[in-house]
Amino acid sequence: SQKIEQNSEALNIQEGKTATLTCNYTNYSPAYLQWYRQDPGRGPVFLLLIRENEKEKRKERLKVTFDTTLKQSLFHITASQPADSATYLCALDKGNTPLVFGKGTRLSVIA
Amino acid sequence: GAGVSQSPSNKVTEKGKDVELRCDPISGHTALYWYRQSLGQGLEFLIYFQGNSAPDKSGLPSDRFSAERTGGSVSTLTIQRTQQEDSAVYLCASSLAPGTGGNNEQFFGPGTRLTVL
């Protein structure tokens, strides 16, 4: 069956450092991979989408990589700030079926 | 413009009662999705609408769950004879169109927190 795993439930880092979150998947061939941010008591908010033929995508302090051979995506936040503290979800997207979400990684950026 | 809205924001009900949860998607979004999120769990897909039809109901956990969408807009998720295990946050999302890559960004509502006593 399809499986998507995010590397850890929680990640604590110091302000100013780069946070790296991992998303691994098996038994799936997504055409795209999406990352969302979710704050407590709120719905997820879309951040970035990367296509299978793209190795890397950037948006301000965010960078996403997508390795279809390793079946892995890495999500980086550079120069992290306490305001970046949230749960980050990855989602697999075949392009014609509903998204498959991971359980998320809760990031805490400590001042 | 307005985002996705859901009502009620919180619902407390007794076991065995029926509940209706409402979702108002972003105007013009043809695709609408319902998810369930339990404490510490990821988003569990329930059902997806394209217009008023539901091509994928595969995530509905039992026949106590049903959903409809009218006028290509508002959707209602109904849970009959609620059980304690139905307690969760029910999230609705809409997108401009499904399966079009860059346009498949989903916009989520704030969710309805359902508690079944």
Coordinates of N, CA and C in Angstrom, one line a residue:
Chain A
S1 N 0.8 -1.2 0.0 CA 0.0 0.0 0.0 C 0.9 1.2 0.0
Q2 N 0.3 2.3 -0.4 CA 1.1 3.6 -0.4 C 1.4 4.0 1.0
K3 N 2.6 4.5 1.1 CA 3.1 5.0 2.4 C 3.9 6.2 2.3
I4 N 3.7 7.2 3.2 CA 4.4 8.4 3.2 C 4.8 8.7 4.6
E5 N 6.1 8.9 4.8 CA 6.6 9.2 6.2 C 7.4 10.5 6.2
Q6 N 7.2 11.2 7.3 CA 8.0 12.4 7.6 C 8.9 12.0 8.7
N7 N 10.1 12.5 8.6 CA 11.2 11.9 9.4 C 11.0 11.9 10.9
S8 N 10.4 12.9 11.4 CA 10.2 12.9 12.9 C 9.0 13.6 13.2
E9 N 8.4 13.3 14.4 CA 7.2 14.0 14.8 C 7.5 15.4 15.2
A10 N 8.7 15.6 15.8 CA 9.1 17.0 16.3 C 10.6 17.3 16.0
L11 N 10.8 18.5 15.7 CA 12.2 19.0 15.5 C 12.4 20.3 16.1
N12 N 13.4 20.4 17.0 CA 13.8 21.7 17.7 C 15.1 22.2 17.1
I13 N 15.1 23.5 16.7 CA 16.3 24.1 16.3 C 16.5 25.5 16.8
Q14 N 17.7 26.0 16.8 CA 18.0 27.3 17.3 C 17.7 28.3 16.2
E15 N 17.2 29.5 16.6 CA 16.9 30.6 15.7 C 18.2 30.9 14.9
G16 N 17.9 31.1 13.6 CA 19.0 31.5 12.7 C 19.6 30.3 11.9
K17 N 19.4 29.1 12.5 CA 19.9 27.8 11.8 C 19.0 27.4 10.7
T18 N 19.4 26.5 9.9 CA 18.6 25.9 8.8 C 17.9 24.7 9.3
A19 N 16.6 24.7 9.1 CA 15.8 23.5 9.5 C 15.6 22.6 8.3
T20 N 15.8 21.3 8.4 CA 15.6 20.4 7.3 C 14.6 19.3 7.7
L21 N 13.6 19.2 6.9 CA 12.5 18.2 7.2 C 12.5 17.2 6.0
T22 N 12.3 16.0 6.4 CA 12.4 14.9 5.4 C 11.0 14.3 5.1
C23 N 10.7 14.0 3.9 CA 9.5 13.3 3.5 C 9.9 12.1 2.6
N24 N 9.6 10.9 3.0 CA 9.9 9.7 2.2 C 8.6 9.0 1.9
Y25 N 8.6 8.3 0.7 CA 7.4 7.6 0.3 C 7.8 6.3 -0.4
T26 N 6.9 5.4 -0.3 CA 7.0 4.1 -1.0 C 5.8 3.7 -1.7
N27 N 5.9 2.8 -2.7 CA 4.8 2.3 -3.4 C 3.9 3.4 -4.0
Y28 N 4.6 4.4 -4.6 CA 3.9 5.5 -5.1 C 4.8 6.2 -6.2
S29 N 4.2 6.7 -7.2 CA 4.9 7.5 -8.2 C 4.3 8.8 -8.4
P30 N 4.5 9.8 -7.5 CA 3.8 11.1 -7.6 C 4.4 11.9 -8.8
A31 N 3.5 12.6 -9.4 CA 3.9 13.5 -10.4 C 4.4 14.9 -9.8
Y32 N 3.8 15.1 -8.6 CA 4.2 16.3 -7.9 C 4.3 16.0 -6.4
L33 N 4.9 16.9 -5.7 CA 4.9 16.8 -4.3 C 4.7 18.2 -3.7
Q34 N 3.8 18.3 -2.7 CA 3.5 19.6 -2.1 C 3.9 19.7 -0.7
W35 N 4.2 20.9 -0.2 CA 4.4 21.1 1.2 C 3.4 22.1 1.7
Y36 N 2.9 21.8 2.9 CA 1.9 22.7 3.6 C 2.4 23.0 5.0
R37 N 2.0 24.2 5.5 CA 2.2 24.6 6.9 C 0.9 24.6 7.6
Q38 N 0.9 24.0 8.9 CA -0.3 24.0 9.7 C 0.0 24.6 11.0
D39 N -0.7 25.6 11.4 CA -0.6 26.2 12.8 C -1.8 25.6 13.6
P40 N -1.6 25.6 15.0 CA -2.6 25.0 15.8 C -4.0 25.6 15.6
G41 N -5.0 24.7 15.5 CA -6.3 25.2 15.4 C -6.7 25.8 14.0
R42 N -5.8 25.6 13.1 CA -6.1 26.1 11.7 C -5.9 25.0 10.7
G43 N -6.4 25.3 9.5 CA -6.2 24.4 8.4 C -4.8 24.6 7.8
P44 N -4.4 23.6 7.0 CA -3.0 23.7 6.4 C -3.0 24.8 5.3
V45 N -1.9 25.4 5.1 CA -1.7 26.5 4.1 C -0.6 26.0 3.2
F46 N -0.9 26.1 1.9 CA 0.0 25.7 0.8 C 1.3 26.5 0.8
L47 N 2.4 25.9 0.7 CA 3.7 26.6 0.6 C 4.4 26.5 -0.7
L48 N 4.6 25.2 -1.1 CA 5.4 25.0 -2.4 C 4.9 23.7 -3.0
L49 N 5.0 23.7 -4.4 CA 4.8 22.5 -5.1 C 6.0 22.3 -6.0
I50 N 6.5 21.0 -6.1 CA 7.6 20.7 -7.0 C 7.2 19.5 -7.9
R51 N 7.6 19.6 -9.1 CA 7.3 18.6 -10.1 C 8.3 17.5 -10.2
E52 N 8.0 16.4 -10.7 CA 8.9 15.2 -10.6 C 10.1 15.5 -11.5
N53 N 10.0 16.4 -12.5 CA 11.2 16.7 -13.3 C 12.0 17.9 -12.8
E54 N 11.6 18.4 -11.6 CA 12.3 19.5 -11.0 C 13.2 18.9 -9.9
K55 N 14.4 19.3 -9.8 CA 15.2 18.9 -8.7 C 15.1 19.7 -7.5
E56 N 14.8 21.0 -7.7 CA 14.8 22.0 -6.6 C 13.9 23.1 -6.9
K57 N 13.3 23.6 -5.8 CA 12.4 24.8 -6.0 C 12.6 25.7 -4.8
R58 N 12.7 27.0 -5.0 CA 12.9 27.9 -3.9 C 11.8 29.0 -3.9
K59 N 11.6 29.5 -2.6 CA 10.6 30.5 -2.4 C 11.1 31.3 -1.2
E60 N 11.7 32.4 -1.3 CA 12.2 33.2 -0.2 C 13.1 32.4 0.6
R61 N 12.8 32.1 1.9 CA 13.8 31.3 2.7 C 13.5 29.8 2.6
L62 N 12.6 29.4 1.8 CA 12.2 28.0 1.7 C 12.9 27.4 0.4
K63 N 13.3 26.1 0.6 CA 13.9 25.4 -0.5 C 13.4 23.9 -0.4
V64 N 12.9 23.4 -1.5 CA 12.4 22.0 -1.6 C 13.2 21.3 -2.6
T65 N 13.6 20.1 -2.3 CA 14.2 19.2 -3.3 C 13.4 17.9 -3.5
F66 N 13.5 17.3 -4.6 CA 12.6 16.1 -4.9 C 13.5 15.1 -5.7
D67 N 13.8 14.0 -5.0 CA 14.6 12.9 -5.6 C 13.7 11.7 -5.8
T68 N 13.3 11.5 -7.1 CA 12.4 10.4 -7.4 C 13.1 9.0 -7.3
T69 N 14.5 9.1 -7.4 CA 15.2 7.8 -7.3 C 15.2 7.4 -5.8
L70 N 15.5 8.3 -4.9 CA 15.5 8.0 -3.5 C 14.1 8.0 -2.9
K71 N 13.1 8.5 -3.7 CA 11.7 8.6 -3.2 C 11.7 9.5 -2.0
Q72 N 12.3 10.7 -2.1 CA 12.4 11.5 -1.0 C 12.4 13.0 -1.4
S73 N 11.8 13.8 -0.5 CA 11.8 15.3 -0.6 C 12.4 15.9 0.7
L74 N 13.2 16.8 0.5 CA 13.7 17.6 1.6 C 13.2 19.0 1.6
F75 N 12.8 19.5 2.8 CA 12.2 20.9 2.9 C 13.1 21.6 3.8
H76 N 13.7 22.7 3.3 CA 14.7 23.5 4.1 C 14.1 24.9 4.4
I77 N 14.3 25.3 5.6 CA 14.0 26.7 6.0 C 15.3 27.3 6.5
T78 N 15.8 28.3 5.7 CA 17.1 28.9 6.1 C 16.8 30.1 7.0
A79 N 17.8 30.5 7.8 CA 17.7 31.6 8.7 C 16.4 31.5 9.5
S80 N 16.2 30.4 10.1 CA 14.9 30.1 10.8 C 14.5 31.2 11.9
Q81 N 13.3 31.4 12.0 CA 12.8 32.4 13.0 C 11.7 31.7 13.9
P82 N 11.5 32.2 15.1 CA 10.4 31.6 16.0 C 9.1 31.6 15.3
A83 N 8.8 32.5 14.4 CA 7.5 32.5 13.6 C 7.4 31.4 12.7
D84 N 8.5 30.7 12.4 CA 8.4 29.5 11.5 C 7.9 28.3 12.3
S85 N 7.8 28.4 13.6 CA 7.3 27.2 14.4 C 5.9 26.9 14.0
A86 N 5.8 25.6 13.5 CA 4.5 25.1 13.1 C 4.6 23.7 12.7
T87 N 3.6 23.0 12.3 CA 3.7 21.7 11.7 C 3.7 21.7 10.2
Y88 N 4.6 21.0 9.6 CA 4.8 21.0 8.2 C 4.4 19.7 7.6
L89 N 3.6 19.7 6.6 CA 3.0 18.5 6.0 C 3.5 18.3 4.6
C90 N 3.9 17.1 4.2 CA 4.2 16.9 2.8 C 3.0 16.1 2.2
A91 N 2.8 16.2 1.0 CA 1.6 15.6 0.3 C 2.0 15.1 -1.1
L92 N 1.7 13.9 -1.4 CA 2.0 13.3 -2.7 C 0.8 13.6 -3.6
D93 N 1.1 13.9 -4.9 CA 0.1 14.4 -5.8 C 0.4 13.7 -7.2
K94 N -0.5 12.8 -7.6 CA -0.4 12.1 -8.9 C -0.9 13.0 -10.0
G95 N -1.6 14.0 -9.6 CA -2.1 14.9 -10.6 C -3.6 14.6 -11.0
N96 N -4.1 13.4 -10.7 CA -5.4 13.1 -11.0 C -6.2 12.4 -9.9
T97 N -5.6 12.4 -8.7 CA -6.2 11.7 -7.6 C -6.0 12.6 -6.4
P98 N -6.8 12.4 -5.3 CA -6.6 13.2 -4.1 C -5.2 13.1 -3.5
L99 N -4.8 14.2 -2.9 CA -3.5 14.2 -2.3 C -3.4 13.2 -1.1
V100 N -2.2 12.6 -1.0 CA -1.9 11.7 0.2 C -1.0 12.5 1.1
F101 N -1.4 12.8 2.3 CA -0.6 13.6 3.2 C 0.2 12.7 4.2
G102 N 1.3 13.2 4.6 CA 2.1 12.6 5.7 C 1.5 13.2 7.0
K103 N 2.0 12.6 8.1 CA 1.5 13.0 9.4 C 2.0 14.4 9.9
G104 N 3.1 14.8 9.3 CA 3.6 16.1 9.6 C 4.8 16.1 10.6
T105 N 5.6 17.1 10.5 CA 6.7 17.3 11.5 C 6.5 18.6 12.2
R106 N 6.5 18.6 13.5 CA 6.2 19.8 14.3 C 7.6 20.5 14.6
L107 N 7.8 21.6 14.0 CA 9.0 22.4 14.1 C 8.9 23.4 15.2
S108 N 9.9 23.5 16.0 CA 10.0 24.5 17.0 C 11.3 25.2 16.9
V109 N 11.2 26.6 16.6 CA 12.4 27.4 16.5 C 12.6 28.1 17.8
I110 N 13.7 27.9 18.4 CA 14.0 28.5 19.8 C 14.8 29.7 19.7
A111 N 14.3 30.8 20.3 CA 15.1 32.1 20.2 C 16.3 32.0 21.1
Chain B
G1 N -10.2 38.2 -1.4 CA -11.5 37.6 -1.4 C -11.6 36.7 -0.2
A2 N -12.8 36.1 0.0 CA -13.1 35.2 1.1 C -12.4 33.9 0.8
G3 N -11.9 33.3 1.9 CA -11.4 31.9 1.8 C -12.4 30.9 2.0
V4 N -12.0 29.7 2.3 CA -12.9 28.6 2.6 C -13.5 28.8 4.0
S5 N -14.7 28.7 4.1 CA -15.3 28.8 5.5 C -16.0 27.5 5.8
Q6 N -16.1 27.2 7.1 CA -16.7 26.0 7.6 C -17.6 26.3 8.8
S7 N -18.7 25.6 9.0 CA -19.5 25.8 10.2 C -20.1 24.5 10.6
P8 N -20.3 24.3 11.9 CA -19.9 25.2 13.0 C -18.4 25.0 13.2
S9 N -17.8 25.9 14.0 CA -16.4 25.7 14.3 C -16.2 24.6 15.3
N10 N -17.1 24.5 16.2 CA -17.1 23.4 17.2 C -18.5 22.8 17.3
K11 N -18.5 21.5 17.5 CA -19.7 20.8 17.6 C -19.6 19.7 18.7
V12 N -20.4 19.8 19.7 CA -20.4 18.7 20.7 C -21.7 18.0 20.6
T13 N -21.7 16.7 20.5 CA -22.9 15.9 20.3 C -22.9 14.7 21.2
E14 N -24.0 14.1 21.4 CA -24.1 12.8 22.1 C -24.0 11.6 21.2
K15 N -23.4 10.6 21.6 CA -23.3 9.4 20.8 C -24.7 9.0 20.3
G16 N -24.8 8.6 19.0 CA -26.0 8.2 18.5 C -26.8 9.3 17.7
K17 N -26.4 10.5 17.9 CA -27.0 11.7 17.2 C -26.4 11.8 15.8
D18 N -27.2 12.5 15.0 CA -26.7 12.8 13.6 C -26.1 14.2 13.7
V19 N -25.1 14.5 12.9 CA -24.5 15.8 12.8 C -24.3 16.2 11.3
E20 N -24.4 17.5 11.0 CA -24.1 18.0 9.7 C -23.1 19.1 9.8
L21 N -22.1 18.9 8.9 CA -21.0 19.9 8.9 C -21.0 20.6 7.5
R22 N -20.8 21.9 7.5 CA -21.0 22.6 6.3 C -19.6 23.2 5.8
C23 N -19.5 23.3 4.5 CA -18.3 23.9 3.9 C -18.7 24.8 2.7
D24 N -18.2 26.0 2.8 CA -18.3 27.0 1.7 C -17.0 27.2 1.0
P25 N -16.8 26.7 -0.2 CA -15.5 26.8 -0.8 C -15.3 28.2 -1.4
I26 N -14.1 28.4 -1.9 CA -13.8 29.6 -2.6 C -14.6 29.7 -3.9
S27 N -15.2 30.8 -4.2 CA -16.0 30.9 -5.4 C -15.2 30.6 -6.6
G28 N -15.8 29.8 -7.5 CA -15.1 29.4 -8.7 C -14.3 28.1 -8.6
H29 N -14.0 27.7 -7.4 CA -13.3 26.4 -7.3 C -14.2 25.2 -7.6
T30 N -13.8 24.4 -8.5 CA -14.6 23.3 -8.9 C -14.4 22.0 -8.1
A31 N -13.3 21.9 -7.5 CA -12.9 20.7 -6.7 C -13.1 21.0 -5.2
L32 N -13.7 20.1 -4.5 CA -13.9 20.2 -3.1 C -13.5 18.9 -2.4
Y33 N -12.8 19.0 -1.3 CA -12.3 17.8 -0.6 C -12.7 17.9 0.9
W34 N -13.0 16.7 1.5 CA -13.2 16.6 2.9 C -12.1 15.7 3.5
Y35 N -11.5 16.1 4.6 CA -10.5 15.3 5.3 C -10.9 15.3 6.8
R36 N -10.3 14.3 7.5 CA -10.5 14.2 8.9 C -9.1 14.2 9.5
Q37 N -8.9 14.9 10.6 CA -7.6 14.9 11.3 C -7.9 14.6 12.8
S38 N -7.4 13.5 13.2 CA -7.4 13.2 14.6 C -6.2 13.6 15.3
L39 N -6.2 13.7 16.6 CA -5.1 14.3 17.4 C -3.8 13.5 17.1
G40 N -2.8 14.2 16.7 CA -1.5 13.6 16.4 C -1.5 12.8 15.1
Q41 N -2.5 12.8 14.3 CA -2.6 12.1 13.1 C -2.5 13.0 11.9
G42 N -2.2 12.4 10.8 CA -2.2 13.2 9.5 C -3.6 13.4 9.0
L43 N -3.7 14.0 7.9 CA -5.0 14.2 7.2 C -5.5 12.9 6.6
E44 N -6.7 12.5 6.9 CA -7.3 11.3 6.4 C -8.3 11.8 5.3
F45 N -8.1 11.4 4.1 CA -9.0 11.8 3.0 C -10.3 11.0 3.1
L46 N -11.4 11.8 3.0 CA -12.7 11.2 3.1 C -13.4 11.1 1.7
I47 N -13.6 12.3 1.1 CA -14.3 12.3 -0.2 C -13.9 13.5 -1.0
Y48 N -14.1 13.4 -2.3 CA -13.7 14.5 -3.2 C -14.8 14.7 -4.2
F49 N -15.2 16.0 -4.4 CA -16.2 16.4 -5.4 C -15.5 17.1 -6.6
Q50 N -16.0 16.8 -7.7 CA -15.7 17.6 -8.9 C -17.1 18.2 -9.4
G51 N -17.3 19.4 -9.2 CA -18.6 20.0 -9.4 C -19.5 19.4 -8.3
N52 N -20.7 18.8 -8.7 CA -21.6 18.3 -7.8 C -21.5 16.7 -7.7
S53 N -20.6 16.1 -8.5 CA -20.5 14.7 -8.4 C -19.2 14.3 -7.6
A54 N -19.3 13.1 -7.0 CA -18.2 12.7 -6.2 C -17.5 11.5 -6.8
P55 N -16.5 11.7 -7.6 CA -15.8 10.6 -8.3 C -15.0 9.7 -7.3
D56 N -14.7 10.2 -6.2 CA -13.9 9.4 -5.2 C -14.5 9.5 -3.8
K57 N -15.2 8.4 -3.4 CA -15.7 8.3 -2.0 C -15.0 7.3 -1.2
S58 N -13.8 6.9 -1.7 CA -13.1 5.8 -1.1 C -12.7 6.0 0.3
G59 N -12.6 7.2 0.8 CA -12.1 7.4 2.1 C -13.2 7.4 3.2
L60 N -14.5 7.4 2.8 CA -15.5 7.4 3.8 C -15.4 6.2 4.7
P61 N -15.3 6.3 6.0 CA -15.0 5.2 6.9 C -16.1 4.2 7.0
S62 N -17.4 4.6 6.8 CA -18.5 3.7 7.0 C -19.7 4.3 6.3
D63 N -20.8 3.5 6.2 CA -22.0 4.0 5.6 C -22.7 5.0 6.4
R64 N -22.2 5.3 7.6 CA -22.8 6.3 8.4 C -22.4 7.7 7.9
F65 N -21.4 7.8 7.1 CA -20.8 9.0 6.5 C -21.4 9.2 5.1
S66 N -21.8 10.4 4.9 CA -22.3 10.8 3.5 C -22.0 12.3 3.3
A67 N -21.9 12.6 2.0 CA -21.7 14.0 1.7 C -22.4 14.4 0.4
E68 N -22.8 15.6 0.3 CA -23.3 16.1 -0.9 C -22.8 17.5 -1.2
R69 N -23.0 17.9 -2.5 CA -22.6 19.2 -2.9 C -23.6 19.7 -3.9
T70 N -24.1 20.9 -3.6 CA -25.2 21.5 -4.5 C -24.7 22.7 -5.2
G71 N -25.2 22.9 -6.4 CA -24.8 24.1 -7.1 C -23.3 24.3 -7.4
G72 N -22.6 23.2 -7.3 CA -21.2 23.4 -7.5 C -20.5 24.2 -6.4
S73 N -21.2 24.4 -5.3 CA -20.6 25.3 -4.3 C -20.6 24.6 -2.9
V74 N -21.6 24.9 -2.1 CA -21.7 24.5 -0.7 C -21.7 22.9 -0.6
S75 N -21.0 22.4 0.3 CA -21.0 21.0 0.6 C -21.4 20.7 2.0
T76 N -22.1 19.6 2.3 CA -22.5 19.2 3.6 C -22.0 17.8 3.8
L77 N -21.3 17.6 4.9 CA -20.9 16.2 5.4 C -21.8 15.8 6.5
T78 N -22.4 14.7 6.4 CA -23.4 14.2 7.4 C -22.8 12.9 8.0
I79 N -22.8 12.9 9.3 CA -22.5 11.7 10.0 C -23.7 11.2 10.8
Q80 N -24.2 10.1 10.5 CA -25.3 9.5 11.2 C -24.9 8.7 12.4
R81 N -25.7 8.7 13.4 CA -25.5 7.8 14.6 C -24.1 7.9 15.0
T82 N -23.6 9.1 15.4 CA -22.2 9.3 15.7 C -21.7 8.4 16.8
Q83 N -20.5 8.1 16.7 CA -19.7 7.3 17.7 C -18.6 8.1 18.2
Q84 N -18.1 7.7 19.4 CA -17.0 8.4 20.0 C -15.7 8.5 19.1
E85 N -15.5 7.4 18.3 CA -14.3 7.4 17.4 C -14.5 8.4 16.3
D86 N -15.7 9.0 16.1 CA -15.8 10.0 15.1 C -15.3 11.3 15.5
S87 N -14.9 11.5 16.8 CA -14.4 12.7 17.3 C -13.1 13.1 16.6
A88 N -13.0 14.2 16.0 CA -11.9 14.7 15.2 C -12.1 16.1 14.7
V89 N -11.1 16.6 14.0 CA -11.3 17.9 13.3 C -11.6 17.5 11.8
Y90 N -12.7 18.0 11.3 CA -13.1 17.8 9.9 C -12.7 19.0 9.1
L91 N -11.9 18.8 8.1 CA -11.3 19.9 7.3 C -11.9 19.8 5.9
C92 N -12.2 20.9 5.4 CA -12.7 21.0 4.0 C -11.6 21.8 3.2
A93 N -11.4 21.5 2.0 CA -10.5 22.2 1.1 C -11.1 22.3 -0.3
S94 N -10.7 23.4 -1.0 CA -11.2 23.5 -2.4 C -10.0 23.9 -3.2
S95 N -10.1 23.5 -4.5 CA -9.0 23.9 -5.5 C -9.6 24.3 -6.8
L96 N -8.9 25.1 -7.5 CA -9.4 25.6 -8.8 C -9.8 24.5 -9.7
A97 N -9.0 23.5 -9.8 CA -9.3 22.3 -10.7 C -8.5 21.2 -10.2
P98 N -8.9 20.0 -10.2 CA -8.1 18.8 -9.8 C -7.2 18.4 -10.9
G99 N -6.1 17.8 -10.5 CA -5.2 17.1 -11.4 C -4.6 18.0 -12.5
T100 N -4.4 19.2 -12.2 CA -3.7 20.1 -13.2 C -2.4 20.6 -12.7
G101 N -1.8 19.8 -11.8 CA -0.4 20.2 -11.4 C -0.4 21.4 -10.6
G102 N 0.1 22.5 -11.2 CA 0.3 23.7 -10.5 C -1.0 24.3 -10.0
N103 N -2.1 23.9 -10.6 CA -3.4 24.4 -10.1 C -4.0 23.6 -9.0
N104 N -3.4 22.5 -8.6 CA -4.0 21.7 -7.6 C -3.7 22.1 -6.2
E105 N -3.2 23.3 -6.0 CA -3.0 23.8 -4.7 C -4.4 23.8 -4.0
Q106 N -4.4 23.3 -2.8 CA -5.6 23.2 -2.1 C -5.7 24.3 -1.0
F107 N -6.8 24.9 -0.9 CA -7.1 25.9 0.1 C -8.0 25.4 1.2
F108 N -7.5 25.4 2.4 CA -8.2 24.7 3.5 C -9.1 25.7 4.3
G109 N -10.2 25.2 4.8 CA -10.9 26.0 5.8 C -10.3 25.8 7.2
P110 N -10.9 26.4 8.2 CA -10.4 26.3 9.6 C -10.7 25.0 10.3
G111 N -11.7 24.3 9.7 CA -12.1 23.0 10.3 C -13.3 23.1 11.2
T112 N -13.9 22.0 11.4 CA -14.9 21.8 12.5 C -14.4 20.8 13.5
R113 N -14.3 21.2 14.7 CA -13.9 20.3 15.8 C -15.2 19.5 16.3
L114 N -15.2 18.2 16.0 CA -16.4 17.4 16.5 C -16.0 16.6 17.7
T115 N -16.8 16.7 18.7 CA -16.6 15.9 19.9 C -17.9 15.1 20.2
V116 N -17.7 13.8 20.2 CA -18.9 12.9 20.5 C -18.7 12.4 21.9
L117 N -19.7 12.7 22.7 CA -19.6 12.3 24.1 C -20.2 10.9 24.4

